[in-house]
Each structure stands twice: as structure tokens, then as C-alpha cells.
Amino acid sequence: MSFRKVNIIIWVLAVVLFLLVLHHNFLSLSSLLRNEVSDSGILGLQPVDLVADVRQHPVHGGQEEIPVVIAASEDRLGGTIAAINSIHHNTRSNVIFYIVTLNSTADHLRSWLNSVSLKSIRYKIVNFDTKLLEGKVKEDPDQGESMKPLTFARFYLPVLVPSAKKAIYMDDDVIVQGDILALYNTPLKPGHAAAFSEDCDSTSTKVIIRGAGNQYNYIGYLDYKKERIRKLSMKASTCSFNPGVFVANLTEWKRQNVTNQLEKWMKLNVEEGLYSRTLAGSITTPPLLIVFYQQHSTIDPMWNVRHLGSSAGKRYSPQFVKAAKLLHWNGHFKPWGRAASYADVWEKWYIPDPTGKFSLIRRHMDTSNIK
């Protein structure tokens, strides 16, 4: 074999080796972008601003930090404060609250958090940029919630809590009576990015399931007349779940690009109207039901005892309410307003607004005697 042929063979092998290395690096980069950037970098030019409000108070050494994400809208701010207060006073764990709000509410929220009763909590105030929702939310006068951007904050957990591997999300109309550590320790199955309380199996639903119609099934949230929904092959009778309280594995959430998936279905709904016209619950529920279909774990049902904000909640006994780990006033009747069930239980955790902007609406009504 001539010297020239040997050189050509060596050159060809070198080129092949170079192309293999280049291909490997490209795949590694693609994987990195898919798994690490899709959610954590989804907000582009930093529209979410972390305000340095972390209080430095002694915590038990070596304890894992428990991130709790909760929204704080101006008209429901008293609910957020009561929820935070109840969590803080029922645990000795290292909890840090990520309180998601709008710029216009931040100063009011901060002044309330400076109350003597809340001095020892640790928190960050996170500004939510409403531009995130452009083209993803269809304003519907019949669905007032669609006008409230903070209800979608739960879709962006990896951005709101960028350094955490796990987090708890909860609505502002809850009271926690158990140790939040127990909820945080909810086991999630491999490959599951979140754990919810299923409607059909929940302890609270069993009390009131009779006559509930479709409000506990997928068909109560999604329009099965639409071809795009039918193509998903999801059984209409599948039990729905409540997204007002859940535990998230943020590592898995980012790996599966959950935020991107949720945004995809939000956009498709704007274009095609995929949600049920008689939506059984929150407008945030349909995309979550699609993305997490048969791919979520469950939390202890006593950690989301709900329907206290509907007439059905009045069917609960005082003993049952006392035993609940978390009480949830989902529905039209909030505990800071009129006619909500067991509003006196909620009020034990409420701290009056030092600015006087937020006040309870009360009328003479019978109260429960829970001791």
C-alpha cells in the first residue's frame, strides 16, 4: 500500500472520528437544553423578579428547606395571610414561603407581613409578569377567574422556585391544621412530576358525591365533542383531581417540560375552545388534567378537605373538620366573606390588615363549636 493511500485512510478516519464527537456533543447539548432550560429559562428576559425578603431567623440546623408557593392577589390578601399563619404555627420545619403577587400588591403585602404575629416567617415576594399569559388565556365573562393571572402561577413552579427540587403549591383559600412536613414528604412514584388529591377518592368528596353529576370526571372539564380532545383517548369518566393543593417534583417537572406542555394546551384552548362550556371548577384544571392524565401520584385526602366554599361543605361534622389536616374553601363562598361553612375556624388564623384596606365581611350567623 502506497504512503499516499495510508495518508488518505488516516485522514478519512480522522474526519469520521471528528464527526462522531461533534454528533455526541450536539446530542448532549440538545438534551441539556430540553431538560434544563425549557422550564427554568422559559420566561425569557427575566419577567419574574425575586425580591430579597428572606427573613434570617434561626432554624433547626440541617433541616431541609420546604418551599411553599402561594399566590397573593389584592382582593384575597387576607386569605394568603391566614394560610401562611396557619402553616407557620403548626410546624417546626424550615419553611420558606414564595408569595407570588403583582407589583401593585407587593407593598401592601409587605406591610402586612411585618405584623408582629408574622415576624418570624421566612419568605420571598415574587412578582408575576402578566405578559406570560398573552395568547394563552381567553377572556370569558362567564369565567371571571380567567381574568385573574395569578391563578396560573402554579404552572410556572420551576421558575418561581428555581433552586428547589421539590415544592408545595396551595391556593389562598386554605387553612393548614397539620404539620406541613407530612404533606411535603408525600411519596411520588418514579416518573411522576406531581401528586394531587383525586376527586372521586377524596374523603371530602365521599361525603357529598351523591348527585354531583359530572363535576368529578374529565367530561366536566373538557369538551369531548372536540376532535383534538377525542384523539387523546382519555376516558371521559376518568376521575378528575383538585389542583388547589399539590406536591411537585420539580426535577421531574423540568425533565418532562411540564410548563411547556401546559402552555401548549392553553394556546390550543384559545384557538379551538377545548374546555367544557359548563366548566366544573377552576380554569387551570383542564390543561393539568390533560398533561397529568394517568401520570400523577396522590396525596392523603385529609390534606385537601374541600368544598367548604360551597353549600356542600355544611354537611361536614365538627369532628371531621377538626381532624382534617388542610381545609379548603374552594367554591363561591370564601371564609373572609359571607355564608362560608366553618368561617370561624378560618378566622382563628386571620391577622387584621394593619393598613385597613382589607376587612372581613360578616353577618350574624350560627358558628360551630370546635374546641
Short mmCIF file of C-alpha atoms in Angstrom, two decimals:
data_model
loop_
_atom_site.label_atom_id
_atom_site.label_comp_id
_atom_site.label_asym_id
_atom_site.label_seq_id
_atom_site.Cartn_x
_atom_site.Cartn_y
_atom_site.Cartn_z
CA MET A 1 0.00 0.00 0.00
CA SER A 2 1.45 3.37 -1.01
CA PHE A 3 2.28 6.07 1.53
CA ARG A 4 -0.33 8.29 -0.14
CA LYS A 5 -3.12 5.73 0.39
CA VAL A 6 -2.18 5.38 4.07
CA ASN A 7 -2.46 9.14 4.50
CA ILE A 8 -5.87 9.16 2.84
CA ILE A 9 -7.12 6.37 5.13
CA ILE A 10 -5.80 8.18 8.20
CA TRP A 11 -7.45 11.41 7.02
CA VAL A 12 -10.80 9.67 6.44
CA LEU A 13 -10.68 8.04 9.89
CA ALA A 14 -9.87 11.41 11.46
CA VAL A 15 -12.85 13.01 9.72
CA VAL A 16 -15.17 10.19 10.83
CA LEU A 17 -13.92 10.48 14.42
CA PHE A 18 -14.44 14.25 14.35
CA LEU A 19 -18.00 13.86 13.06
CA LEU A 20 -18.78 11.29 15.78
CA VAL A 21 -17.50 13.61 18.51
CA LEU A 22 -19.45 16.52 17.02
CA HIS A 23 -22.64 14.43 16.88
CA HIS A 24 -22.21 13.33 20.51
CA ASN A 25 -21.71 16.91 21.67
CA PHE A 26 -24.75 18.04 19.74
CA LEU A 27 -26.93 15.38 21.33
CA SER A 28 -25.62 16.30 24.78
CA LEU A 29 -26.36 19.96 24.17
CA SER A 30 -29.85 19.17 22.86
CA SER A 31 -30.55 17.06 25.93
CA LEU A 32 -29.31 19.81 28.21
CA LEU A 33 -31.49 22.41 26.53
CA ARG A 34 -34.51 20.11 26.65
CA ASN A 35 -34.10 19.03 30.24
CA GLU A 36 -32.69 22.08 31.98
CA VAL A 37 -33.61 25.20 30.03
CA SER A 38 -37.12 24.62 28.77
CA ASP A 39 -38.81 25.48 32.04
CA SER A 40 -36.17 27.32 34.01
CA GLY A 41 -35.45 29.68 31.12
CA ILE A 42 -38.95 29.90 29.74
CA LEU A 43 -39.52 33.44 30.91
CA GLY A 44 -37.00 34.99 28.55
CA LEU A 45 -35.88 38.41 29.77
CA GLN A 46 -36.45 37.82 33.48
CA PRO A 47 -40.09 38.96 33.84
CA VAL A 48 -40.26 37.25 37.23
CA ASP A 49 -38.41 39.23 39.86
CA LEU A 50 -37.32 37.71 43.15
CA VAL A 51 -37.43 40.37 45.86
CA ALA A 52 -34.92 39.85 48.66
CA ASP A 53 -37.36 39.44 51.52
CA VAL A 54 -35.95 36.26 53.05
CA ARG A 55 -36.03 36.77 56.78
CA GLN A 56 -32.97 35.48 58.58
CA HIS A 57 -34.29 33.67 61.64
CA PRO A 58 -32.81 30.68 63.45
CA VAL A 59 -33.97 27.35 62.07
CA HIS A 60 -33.08 23.86 63.15
CA GLY A 61 -29.66 23.01 61.76
CA GLY A 62 -29.54 20.50 58.93
CA GLN A 63 -33.26 20.69 58.17
CA GLU A 64 -34.28 20.52 54.54
CA GLU A 65 -35.91 23.70 53.30
CA ILE A 66 -39.60 23.29 52.44
CA PRO A 67 -40.69 25.70 49.69
CA VAL A 68 -44.39 26.61 49.81
CA VAL A 69 -45.73 28.57 46.83
CA ILE A 70 -48.91 30.62 47.32
CA ALA A 71 -50.48 33.45 45.34
CA ALA A 72 -51.42 36.81 46.84
CA SER A 73 -53.99 38.85 44.93
CA GLU A 74 -55.11 42.21 46.29
CA ASP A 75 -58.76 41.26 46.76
CA ARG A 76 -57.89 37.98 48.55
CA LEU A 77 -54.83 39.04 50.50
CA GLY A 78 -56.39 38.18 53.86
CA GLY A 79 -56.68 34.58 52.71
CA THR A 80 -52.99 34.38 51.87
CA ILE A 81 -52.04 35.81 55.26
CA ALA A 82 -54.28 33.37 57.16
CA ALA A 83 -52.93 30.39 55.20
CA ILE A 84 -49.31 31.38 55.87
CA ASN A 85 -50.03 31.96 59.55
CA SER A 86 -51.66 28.54 59.96
CA ILE A 87 -48.76 26.75 58.24
CA HIS A 88 -46.15 28.59 60.28
CA HIS A 89 -47.77 27.88 63.65
CA ASN A 90 -48.31 24.17 63.01
CA THR A 91 -44.76 23.16 62.11
CA ARG A 92 -41.21 23.38 63.38
CA SER A 93 -39.82 22.68 59.91
CA ASN A 94 -37.68 25.01 57.83
CA VAL A 95 -40.43 26.51 55.66
CA ILE A 96 -39.86 29.34 53.20
CA PHE A 97 -42.87 30.93 51.52
CA TYR A 98 -42.68 32.00 47.89
CA ILE A 99 -45.51 34.53 47.71
CA VAL A 100 -46.47 35.27 44.12
CA THR A 101 -48.11 38.62 43.51
CA LEU A 102 -48.34 41.61 41.18
CA ASN A 103 -46.24 44.76 41.51
CA SER A 104 -49.27 46.77 42.57
CA THR A 105 -49.85 44.49 45.59
CA ALA A 106 -46.26 43.98 46.79
CA ASP A 107 -46.07 46.97 49.17
CA HIS A 108 -49.43 46.17 50.77
CA LEU A 109 -48.37 42.55 51.21
CA ARG A 110 -45.02 43.51 52.71
CA SER A 111 -46.60 45.83 55.26
CA TRP A 112 -48.93 43.02 56.38
CA LEU A 113 -46.06 40.54 56.65
CA ASN A 114 -44.30 42.98 59.01
CA SER A 115 -47.03 42.37 61.59
CA VAL A 116 -45.75 41.20 64.95
CA SER A 117 -47.51 37.84 64.55
CA LEU A 118 -45.64 37.14 61.30
CA LYS A 119 -42.19 38.48 62.21
CA SER A 120 -40.58 35.04 62.35
CA ILE A 121 -41.67 33.67 58.97
CA ARG A 122 -39.22 33.35 56.07
CA TYR A 123 -40.44 34.44 52.68
CA LYS A 124 -39.69 35.78 49.22
CA ILE A 125 -42.07 38.01 47.30
CA VAL A 126 -42.16 37.03 43.63
CA ASN A 127 -43.52 39.41 41.01
CA PHE A 128 -45.59 37.64 38.36
CA ASP A 129 -45.43 39.19 34.90
CA THR A 130 -48.84 39.02 33.23
CA LYS A 131 -47.19 39.16 29.79
CA LEU A 132 -46.51 35.45 30.28
CA LEU A 133 -50.17 34.77 29.58
CA GLU A 134 -50.51 36.70 26.33
CA GLY A 135 -52.12 34.46 23.72
CA LYS A 136 -52.71 31.72 26.30
CA VAL A 137 -55.84 32.88 28.13
CA LYS A 138 -59.21 33.54 26.58
CA GLU A 139 -61.10 36.20 28.50
CA ASP A 140 -64.56 34.87 29.19
CA PRO A 141 -67.05 36.99 31.19
CA ASP A 142 -68.62 33.76 32.45
CA GLN A 143 -65.26 32.62 33.81
CA GLY A 144 -64.10 35.53 35.96
CA GLU A 145 -61.10 33.50 37.04
CA SER A 146 -59.67 33.80 33.52
CA MET A 147 -59.15 37.49 34.21
CA LYS A 148 -57.00 36.72 37.27
CA PRO A 149 -53.44 35.99 36.15
CA LEU A 150 -52.17 34.73 39.50
CA THR A 151 -54.31 31.61 39.25
CA PHE A 152 -51.85 30.41 36.58
CA ALA A 153 -48.76 30.88 38.78
CA ARG A 154 -48.86 27.16 39.63
CA PHE A 155 -47.89 26.38 36.01
CA TYR A 156 -44.51 28.09 36.45
CA LEU A 157 -43.20 26.48 39.64
CA PRO A 158 -39.63 25.76 38.41
CA VAL A 159 -39.22 29.44 37.57
CA LEU A 160 -40.76 30.69 40.80
CA VAL A 161 -38.62 28.33 42.89
CA PRO A 162 -35.55 27.92 40.67
CA SER A 163 -33.20 26.22 43.13
CA ALA A 164 -35.65 23.70 44.65
CA LYS A 165 -36.01 20.05 43.70
CA LYS A 166 -39.44 19.77 45.31
CA ALA A 167 -42.16 22.23 46.34
CA ILE A 168 -45.71 22.52 47.65
CA TYR A 169 -48.30 24.66 45.90
CA MET A 170 -51.52 25.71 47.60
CA ASP A 171 -54.36 28.11 46.95
CA ASP A 172 -55.00 31.11 49.18
CA ASP A 173 -58.37 29.84 50.46
CA VAL A 174 -56.94 27.13 52.73
CA ILE A 175 -56.05 26.63 56.37
CA VAL A 176 -53.45 24.08 57.43
CA GLN A 177 -54.08 22.22 60.69
CA GLY A 178 -51.36 19.57 60.36
CA ASP A 179 -47.59 19.70 60.09
CA ILE A 180 -46.71 20.74 56.53
CA LEU A 181 -43.72 18.40 56.68
CA ALA A 182 -46.08 15.42 56.35
CA LEU A 183 -47.50 16.80 53.10
CA TYR A 184 -44.02 17.61 51.80
CA ASN A 185 -42.95 14.01 52.47
CA THR A 186 -45.72 12.63 50.23
CA PRO A 187 -44.06 9.87 48.17
CA LEU A 188 -44.18 10.40 44.41
CA LYS A 189 -43.87 7.44 42.07
CA PRO A 190 -40.93 7.32 39.65
CA GLY A 191 -41.64 9.47 36.60
CA HIS A 192 -44.41 11.46 38.33
CA ALA A 193 -43.95 15.24 38.48
CA ALA A 194 -46.80 15.94 40.91
CA ALA A 195 -49.17 14.46 43.48
CA PHE A 196 -52.80 15.66 43.73
CA SER A 197 -55.92 14.75 45.67
CA GLU A 198 -58.27 12.88 43.37
CA ASP A 199 -61.91 13.93 43.43
CA CYS A 200 -63.58 10.51 43.36
CA ASP A 201 -61.38 9.06 46.08
CA SER A 202 -61.14 12.05 48.40
CA THR A 203 -62.56 11.78 51.90
CA SER A 204 -64.42 15.06 51.48
CA THR A 205 -65.98 14.01 48.18
CA LYS A 206 -67.34 10.81 49.68
CA VAL A 207 -69.46 12.93 51.98
CA ILE A 208 -71.16 14.76 49.11
CA ILE A 209 -70.66 12.70 45.94
CA ARG A 210 -74.33 11.82 45.59
CA GLY A 211 -75.94 13.98 42.93
CA ALA A 212 -72.64 15.55 41.91
CA GLY A 213 -73.11 14.89 38.19
CA ASN A 214 -70.00 15.27 36.04
CA GLN A 215 -68.06 17.63 38.25
CA TYR A 216 -65.70 14.87 39.39
CA ASN A 217 -64.91 13.46 35.94
CA TYR A 218 -62.86 14.61 32.97
CA ILE A 219 -66.01 15.28 30.97
CA GLY A 220 -66.87 18.03 33.44
CA TYR A 221 -63.76 19.96 32.37
CA LEU A 222 -63.10 19.06 28.73
CA ASP A 223 -65.27 19.25 25.62
CA TYR A 224 -65.34 15.71 24.29
CA LYS A 225 -67.15 16.91 21.15
CA LYS A 226 -63.85 18.40 20.00
CA GLU A 227 -61.77 16.10 17.82
CA ARG A 228 -58.49 17.16 19.42
CA ILE A 229 -59.75 16.01 22.83
CA ARG A 230 -61.11 12.73 21.47
CA LYS A 231 -57.77 11.98 19.80
CA LEU A 232 -56.10 11.96 23.22
CA SER A 233 -58.03 8.75 24.03
CA MET A 234 -58.69 9.85 27.61
CA LYS A 235 -61.73 8.22 29.16
CA ALA A 236 -64.41 10.82 29.86
CA SER A 237 -65.33 9.00 33.07
CA THR A 238 -61.78 9.30 34.45
CA CYS A 239 -61.77 10.82 37.92
CA SER A 240 -60.51 14.41 37.98
CA PHE A 241 -58.25 15.88 40.65
CA ASN A 242 -58.10 19.17 42.50
CA PRO A 243 -55.14 21.43 41.61
CA GLY A 244 -55.54 23.75 44.61
CA VAL A 245 -53.08 21.76 46.72
CA PHE A 246 -50.29 19.61 45.31
CA VAL A 247 -46.72 18.47 45.81
CA ALA A 248 -44.36 18.84 42.83
CA ASN A 249 -41.13 17.06 41.96
CA LEU A 250 -39.51 19.98 40.16
CA THR A 251 -36.65 17.92 38.76
CA GLU A 252 -39.16 15.67 37.01
CA TRP A 253 -41.32 18.68 36.09
CA LYS A 254 -38.40 20.24 34.20
CA ARG A 255 -37.35 16.95 32.64
CA GLN A 256 -40.83 16.48 31.17
CA ASN A 257 -41.18 20.14 30.16
CA VAL A 258 -44.50 20.30 32.03
CA THR A 259 -44.73 24.09 31.82
CA ASN A 260 -44.31 23.96 28.04
CA GLN A 261 -46.98 21.28 27.80
CA LEU A 262 -49.43 23.31 29.88
CA GLU A 263 -48.82 26.42 27.78
CA LYS A 264 -49.41 24.38 24.62
CA TRP A 265 -52.90 23.37 25.79
CA MET A 266 -53.68 26.88 26.98
CA LYS A 267 -52.93 28.22 23.47
CA LEU A 268 -54.94 25.45 21.80
CA ASN A 269 -57.91 26.23 24.02
CA VAL A 270 -57.79 29.90 22.97
CA GLU A 271 -57.79 28.79 19.33
CA GLU A 272 -60.25 25.90 19.49
CA GLY A 273 -62.24 26.13 22.75
CA LEU A 274 -61.33 22.77 24.25
CA TYR A 275 -62.66 23.29 27.77
CA SER A 276 -66.16 22.28 28.79
CA ARG A 277 -68.72 25.08 28.45
CA THR A 278 -70.04 24.10 31.87
CA LEU A 279 -66.61 24.06 33.50
CA ALA A 280 -66.94 22.22 36.80
CA GLY A 281 -64.10 24.05 38.55
CA SER A 282 -61.01 26.15 38.13
CA ILE A 283 -59.94 27.23 34.63
CA THR A 284 -56.46 25.95 35.47
CA THR A 285 -57.75 22.39 35.86
CA PRO A 286 -58.28 21.28 32.19
CA PRO A 287 -54.67 21.62 30.98
CA LEU A 288 -53.42 19.93 34.15
CA LEU A 289 -55.85 17.05 33.63
CA ILE A 290 -54.51 16.55 30.11
CA VAL A 291 -50.82 16.76 30.97
CA PHE A 292 -51.09 14.58 34.08
CA TYR A 293 -53.55 12.02 32.71
CA GLN A 294 -52.69 8.74 34.48
CA GLN A 295 -49.29 10.25 35.29
CA HIS A 296 -49.59 11.62 38.82
CA SER A 297 -49.33 10.39 42.37
CA THR A 298 -51.87 11.08 45.13
CA ILE A 299 -51.77 12.92 48.42
CA ASP A 300 -53.54 11.90 51.59
CA PRO A 301 -57.16 13.10 51.09
CA MET A 302 -57.16 14.64 54.57
CA TRP A 303 -54.61 17.10 53.18
CA ASN A 304 -57.24 18.63 50.91
CA VAL A 305 -60.64 18.55 52.61
CA ARG A 306 -62.52 20.79 50.23
CA HIS A 307 -65.91 22.18 49.20
CA LEU A 308 -66.09 24.35 52.32
CA GLY A 309 -66.77 27.23 49.93
CA SER A 310 -69.92 25.57 48.61
CA SER A 311 -73.18 24.62 50.25
CA ALA A 312 -71.97 21.04 50.34
CA GLY A 313 -69.35 21.91 52.96
CA LYS A 314 -72.06 22.39 55.55
CA ARG A 315 -72.57 18.64 55.59
CA TYR A 316 -69.27 18.09 57.41
CA SER A 317 -69.37 17.37 61.11
CA PRO A 318 -67.29 19.47 63.51
CA GLN A 319 -65.32 16.33 64.37
CA PHE A 320 -64.44 15.74 60.71
CA VAL A 321 -63.37 19.36 60.23
CA LYS A 322 -61.23 19.22 63.35
CA ALA A 323 -59.48 16.04 62.12
CA ALA A 324 -58.67 17.48 58.68
CA LYS A 325 -55.02 18.33 58.01
CA LEU A 326 -55.95 21.02 55.48
CA LEU A 327 -59.29 22.78 54.98
CA HIS A 328 -60.04 24.19 51.53
CA TRP A 329 -62.79 26.74 50.89
CA ASN A 330 -62.95 26.19 47.12
CA GLY A 331 -66.24 27.39 45.69
CA HIS A 332 -68.07 30.71 45.65
CA PHE A 333 -68.22 31.31 49.40
CA LYS A 334 -64.86 32.35 50.85
CA PRO A 335 -64.22 32.40 54.60
CA TRP A 336 -63.47 36.13 54.59
CA GLY A 337 -66.92 36.78 53.12
CA ARG A 338 -70.46 35.79 53.98
CA ALA A 339 -72.06 32.37 54.32
CA ALA A 340 -68.96 30.13 54.15
CA SER A 341 -69.00 26.96 56.22
CA TYR A 342 -66.82 26.97 59.33
CA ALA A 343 -65.62 30.52 58.74
CA ASP A 344 -64.88 30.75 62.47
CA VAL A 345 -62.23 28.03 62.11
CA TRP A 346 -60.54 30.07 59.38
CA GLU A 347 -60.81 33.30 61.36
CA LYS A 348 -58.65 31.89 64.17
CA TRP A 349 -55.68 32.26 61.81
CA TYR A 350 -56.60 35.60 60.28
CA ILE A 351 -54.49 38.63 61.20
CA PRO A 352 -56.17 42.01 60.70
CA ASP A 353 -54.73 44.21 57.96
CA PRO A 354 -52.62 46.97 59.58
CA THR A 355 -53.39 49.27 56.63
CA GLY A 356 -57.15 48.76 56.93
CA LYS A 357 -57.53 48.09 53.20
CA PHE A 358 -58.77 44.51 53.67
CA SER A 359 -61.64 43.76 56.01
CA LEU A 360 -63.85 40.76 56.69
CA ILE A 361 -67.45 40.73 55.55
CA ARG A 362 -69.59 39.27 58.27
CA ARG A 363 -73.23 38.88 59.17
CA HIS A 364 -74.94 37.25 62.13
CA MET A 365 -74.76 33.52 61.66
CA ASP A 366 -74.52 30.37 63.72
CA THR A 367 -70.95 29.27 64.37
CA SER A 368 -69.61 25.83 65.04
CA ASN A 369 -68.14 24.96 68.38
CA ILE A 370 -64.87 23.27 67.69
CA LYS A 371 -62.56 23.14 70.67
#
